[in-house]
mmCIF file of C-alpha atoms and ligand atoms in Angstrom:
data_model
loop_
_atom_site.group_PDB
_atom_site.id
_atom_site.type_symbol
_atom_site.label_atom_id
_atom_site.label_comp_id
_atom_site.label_asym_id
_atom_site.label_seq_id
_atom_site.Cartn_x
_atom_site.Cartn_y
_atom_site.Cartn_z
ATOM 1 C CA UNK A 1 -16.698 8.290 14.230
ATOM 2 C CA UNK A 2 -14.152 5.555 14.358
ATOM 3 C CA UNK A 3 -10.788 6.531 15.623
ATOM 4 C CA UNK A 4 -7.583 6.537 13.057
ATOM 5 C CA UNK A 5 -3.829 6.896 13.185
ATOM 6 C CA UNK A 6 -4.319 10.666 11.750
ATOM 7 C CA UNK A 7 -6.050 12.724 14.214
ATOM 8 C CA UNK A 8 -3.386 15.142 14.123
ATOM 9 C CA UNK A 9 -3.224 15.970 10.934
ATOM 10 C CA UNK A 10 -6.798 15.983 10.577
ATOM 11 C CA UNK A 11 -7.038 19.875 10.310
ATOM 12 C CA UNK A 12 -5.065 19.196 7.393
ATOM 13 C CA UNK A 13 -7.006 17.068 6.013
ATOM 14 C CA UNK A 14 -10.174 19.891 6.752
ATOM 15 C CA UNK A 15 -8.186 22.494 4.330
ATOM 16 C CA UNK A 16 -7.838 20.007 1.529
ATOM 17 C CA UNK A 17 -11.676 18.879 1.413
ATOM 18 C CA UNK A 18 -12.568 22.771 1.924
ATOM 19 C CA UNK A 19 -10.591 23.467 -1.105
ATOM 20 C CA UNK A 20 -13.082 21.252 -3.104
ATOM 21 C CA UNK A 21 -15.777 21.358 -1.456
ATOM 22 C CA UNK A 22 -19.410 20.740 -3.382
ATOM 23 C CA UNK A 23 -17.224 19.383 -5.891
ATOM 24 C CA UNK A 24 -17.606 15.834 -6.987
ATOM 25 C CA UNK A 25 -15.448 16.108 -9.894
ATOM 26 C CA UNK A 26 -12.549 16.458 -7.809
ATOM 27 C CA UNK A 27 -12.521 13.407 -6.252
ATOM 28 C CA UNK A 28 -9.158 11.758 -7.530
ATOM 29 C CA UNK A 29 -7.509 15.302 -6.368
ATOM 30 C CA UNK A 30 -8.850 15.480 -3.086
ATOM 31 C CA UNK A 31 -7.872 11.306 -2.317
ATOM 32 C CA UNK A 32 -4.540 11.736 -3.844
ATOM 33 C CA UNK A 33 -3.862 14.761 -1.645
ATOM 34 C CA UNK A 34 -5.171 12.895 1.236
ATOM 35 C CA UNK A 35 -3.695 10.064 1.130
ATOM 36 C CA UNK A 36 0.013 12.190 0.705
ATOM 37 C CA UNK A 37 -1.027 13.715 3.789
ATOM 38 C CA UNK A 38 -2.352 10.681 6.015
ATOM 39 C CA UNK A 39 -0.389 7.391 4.251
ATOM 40 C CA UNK A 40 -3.590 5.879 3.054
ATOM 41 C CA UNK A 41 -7.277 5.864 3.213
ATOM 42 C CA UNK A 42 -9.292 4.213 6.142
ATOM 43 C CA UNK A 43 -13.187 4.578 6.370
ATOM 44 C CA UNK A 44 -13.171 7.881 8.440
ATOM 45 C CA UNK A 45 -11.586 9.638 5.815
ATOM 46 C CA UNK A 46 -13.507 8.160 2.784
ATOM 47 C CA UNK A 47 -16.470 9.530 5.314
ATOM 48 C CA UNK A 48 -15.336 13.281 5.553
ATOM 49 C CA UNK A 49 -13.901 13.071 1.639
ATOM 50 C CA UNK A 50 -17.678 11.766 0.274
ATOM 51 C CA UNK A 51 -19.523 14.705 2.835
ATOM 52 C CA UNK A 52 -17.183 17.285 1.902
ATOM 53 C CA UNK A 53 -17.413 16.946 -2.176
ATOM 54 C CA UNK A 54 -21.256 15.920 -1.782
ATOM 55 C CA UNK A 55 -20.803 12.095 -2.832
ATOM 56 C CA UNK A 56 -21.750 8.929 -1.098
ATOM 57 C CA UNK A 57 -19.490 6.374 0.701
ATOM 58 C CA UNK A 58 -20.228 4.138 -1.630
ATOM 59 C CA UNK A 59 -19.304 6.202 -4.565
ATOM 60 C CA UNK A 60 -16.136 7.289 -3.031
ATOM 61 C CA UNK A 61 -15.309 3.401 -1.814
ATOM 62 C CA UNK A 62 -15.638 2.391 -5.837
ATOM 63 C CA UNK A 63 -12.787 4.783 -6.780
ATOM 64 C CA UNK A 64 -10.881 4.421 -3.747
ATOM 65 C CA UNK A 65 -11.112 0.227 -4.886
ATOM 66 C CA UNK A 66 -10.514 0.632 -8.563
ATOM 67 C CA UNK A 67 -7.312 2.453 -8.425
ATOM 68 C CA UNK A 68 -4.387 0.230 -7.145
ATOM 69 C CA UNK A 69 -2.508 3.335 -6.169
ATOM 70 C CA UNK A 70 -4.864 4.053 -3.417
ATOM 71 C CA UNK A 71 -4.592 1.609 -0.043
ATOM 72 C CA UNK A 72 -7.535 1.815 2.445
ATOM 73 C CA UNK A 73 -4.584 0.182 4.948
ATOM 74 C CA UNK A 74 -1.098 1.924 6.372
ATOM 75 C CA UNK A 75 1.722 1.374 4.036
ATOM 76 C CA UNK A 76 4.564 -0.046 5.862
ATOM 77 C CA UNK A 77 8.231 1.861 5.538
ATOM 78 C CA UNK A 78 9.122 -0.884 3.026
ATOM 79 C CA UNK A 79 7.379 -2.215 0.131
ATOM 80 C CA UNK A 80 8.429 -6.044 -0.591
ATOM 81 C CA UNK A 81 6.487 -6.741 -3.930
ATOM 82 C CA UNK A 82 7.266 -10.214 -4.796
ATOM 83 C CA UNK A 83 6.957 -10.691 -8.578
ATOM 84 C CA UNK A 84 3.914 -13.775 -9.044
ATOM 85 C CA UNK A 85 3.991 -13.525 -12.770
ATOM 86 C CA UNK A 86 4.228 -16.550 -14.636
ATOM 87 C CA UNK A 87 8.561 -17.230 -15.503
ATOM 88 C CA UNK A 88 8.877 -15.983 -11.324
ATOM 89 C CA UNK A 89 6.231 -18.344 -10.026
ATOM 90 C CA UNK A 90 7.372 -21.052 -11.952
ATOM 91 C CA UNK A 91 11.092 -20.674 -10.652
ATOM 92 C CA UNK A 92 9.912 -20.098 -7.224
ATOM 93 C CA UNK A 93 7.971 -17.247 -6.369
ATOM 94 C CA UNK A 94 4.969 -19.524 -4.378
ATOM 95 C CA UNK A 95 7.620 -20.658 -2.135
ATOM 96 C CA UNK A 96 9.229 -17.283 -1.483
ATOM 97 C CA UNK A 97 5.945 -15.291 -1.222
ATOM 98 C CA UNK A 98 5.071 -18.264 1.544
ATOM 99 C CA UNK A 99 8.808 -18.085 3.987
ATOM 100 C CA UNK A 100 7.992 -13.872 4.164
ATOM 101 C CA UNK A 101 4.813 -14.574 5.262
ATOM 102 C CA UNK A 102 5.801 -17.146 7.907
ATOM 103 C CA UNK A 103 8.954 -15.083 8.761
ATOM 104 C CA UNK A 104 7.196 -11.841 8.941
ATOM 105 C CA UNK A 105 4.217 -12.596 10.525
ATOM 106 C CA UNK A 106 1.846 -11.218 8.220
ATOM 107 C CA UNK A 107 -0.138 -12.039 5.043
ATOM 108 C CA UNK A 108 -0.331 -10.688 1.401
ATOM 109 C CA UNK A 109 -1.366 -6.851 1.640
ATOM 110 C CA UNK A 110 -0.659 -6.205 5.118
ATOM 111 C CA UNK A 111 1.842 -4.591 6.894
ATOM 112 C CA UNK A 112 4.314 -5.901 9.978
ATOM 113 C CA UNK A 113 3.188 -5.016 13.722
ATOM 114 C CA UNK A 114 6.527 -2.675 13.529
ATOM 115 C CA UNK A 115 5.268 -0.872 10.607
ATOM 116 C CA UNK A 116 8.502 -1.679 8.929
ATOM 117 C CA UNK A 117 7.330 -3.958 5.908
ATOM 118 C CA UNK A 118 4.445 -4.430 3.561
ATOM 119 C CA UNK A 119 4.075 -7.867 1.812
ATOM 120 C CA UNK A 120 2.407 -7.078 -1.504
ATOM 121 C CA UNK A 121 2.272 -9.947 -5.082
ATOM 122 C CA UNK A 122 2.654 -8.108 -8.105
ATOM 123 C CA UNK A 123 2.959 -9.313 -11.952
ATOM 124 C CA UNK A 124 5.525 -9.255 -14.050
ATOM 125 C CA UNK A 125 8.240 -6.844 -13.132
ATOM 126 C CA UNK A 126 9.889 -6.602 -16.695
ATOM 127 C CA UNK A 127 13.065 -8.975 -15.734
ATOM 128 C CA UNK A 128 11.677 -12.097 -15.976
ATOM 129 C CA UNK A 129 15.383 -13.500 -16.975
ATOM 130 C CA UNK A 130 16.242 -12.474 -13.128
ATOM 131 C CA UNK A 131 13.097 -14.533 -11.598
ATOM 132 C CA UNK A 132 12.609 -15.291 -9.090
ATOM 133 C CA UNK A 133 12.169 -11.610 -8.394
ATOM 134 C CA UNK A 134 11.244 -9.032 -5.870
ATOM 135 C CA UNK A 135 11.520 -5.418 -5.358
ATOM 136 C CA UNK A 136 11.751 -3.477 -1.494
ATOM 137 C CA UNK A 137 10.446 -0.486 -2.710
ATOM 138 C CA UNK A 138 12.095 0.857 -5.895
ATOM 139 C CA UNK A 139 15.274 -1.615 -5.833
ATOM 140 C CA UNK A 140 14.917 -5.308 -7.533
ATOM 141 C CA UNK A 141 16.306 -8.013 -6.788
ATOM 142 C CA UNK A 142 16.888 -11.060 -8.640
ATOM 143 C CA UNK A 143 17.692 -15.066 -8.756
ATOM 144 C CA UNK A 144 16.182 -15.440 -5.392
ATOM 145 C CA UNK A 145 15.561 -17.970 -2.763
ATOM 146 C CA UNK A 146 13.470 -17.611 0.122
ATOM 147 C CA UNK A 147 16.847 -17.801 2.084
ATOM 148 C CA UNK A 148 18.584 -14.990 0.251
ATOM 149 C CA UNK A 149 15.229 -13.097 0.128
ATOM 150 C CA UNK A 150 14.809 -12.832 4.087
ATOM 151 C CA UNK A 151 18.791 -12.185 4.158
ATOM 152 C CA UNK A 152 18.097 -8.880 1.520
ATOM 153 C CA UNK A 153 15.083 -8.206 3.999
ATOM 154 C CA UNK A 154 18.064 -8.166 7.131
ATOM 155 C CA UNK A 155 19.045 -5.234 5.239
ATOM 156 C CA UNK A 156 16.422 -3.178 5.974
ATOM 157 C CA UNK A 157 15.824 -3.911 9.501
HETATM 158 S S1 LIG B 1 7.463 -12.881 -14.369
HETATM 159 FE FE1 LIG B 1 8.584 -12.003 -12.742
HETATM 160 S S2 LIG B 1 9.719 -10.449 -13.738
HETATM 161 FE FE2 LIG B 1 8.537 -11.296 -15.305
#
């Protein structure tokens, strides 16, 4: 079995799938309670998750896929979503999506080495008037450049 960041709290994890277990239909419960417990979802998980409820990897990978709210990778403390819809990237957006990358060292959907950020794209946020726009977690911000968006970013280091 490949190793993972949760060993510890993998008797944890044990109580959950017993709590279902022989139960397919209880798939979204037992990921969403797993995923609380470990941060996300990586393969060894999906492994004991699919023996446990008496489904395949495969059939546990499609849900685990189809559902944006469940992440295969570790979440970093902060969530930068920068808004790609079409008023943001037309005021910007590419360009600001780009200087994080550079700046933070890591791509669309991954996290920084410090486990401090996550870079994700998102569509429209619902302020397009405020594009170019981006949220760190729950708080947006608006009328951005990629300079002011790595000085909001200083905030949270
Ligand atoms: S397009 Fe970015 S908030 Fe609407």
């Amino acid at each position: 079995m490949e190793t993972c960041q949760c060993e510890a709290k993998w008797e944890e994890l044990e109580k959950i799938i017993d709590a279902h277990r022989g139960q397919p239909s209880a798939l979204i419960e037992v990921l969403h309670q797993s995923q609380e417990l470990v941060g996300y979802l990586p393969r060894n998980v999906q492994v004991a998750i699919a023996d446990g409820l008496g489904l395949s990897l495969s059939q546990v990978y499609s849900v685990v896929s189809f559902y944006n709210h469940f992440t295969t990778k570790p979440k970093g403390k902060y969530q930068v979503s920068v808004c790609m819809g079409t008023a943001c990237f037309v005021k910007g957006a590419p360009a600001i999506l780009e200087r994080l990358e550079q700046e933070l060292g890591t791509k669309v959907g991954d996290t920084t080495a410090d486990g401090r950020f996550t870079i994700n794209q998102v569509r429209c946020l619902g302020c397009c008037a405020l594009g170019p726009v981006m949220t760190v977690n729950q708080k947006a911000h608006g009328r951005l450049t990629p300079d002011t968006a790595l000085e909001i970013l200083k905030e949270y280091q």
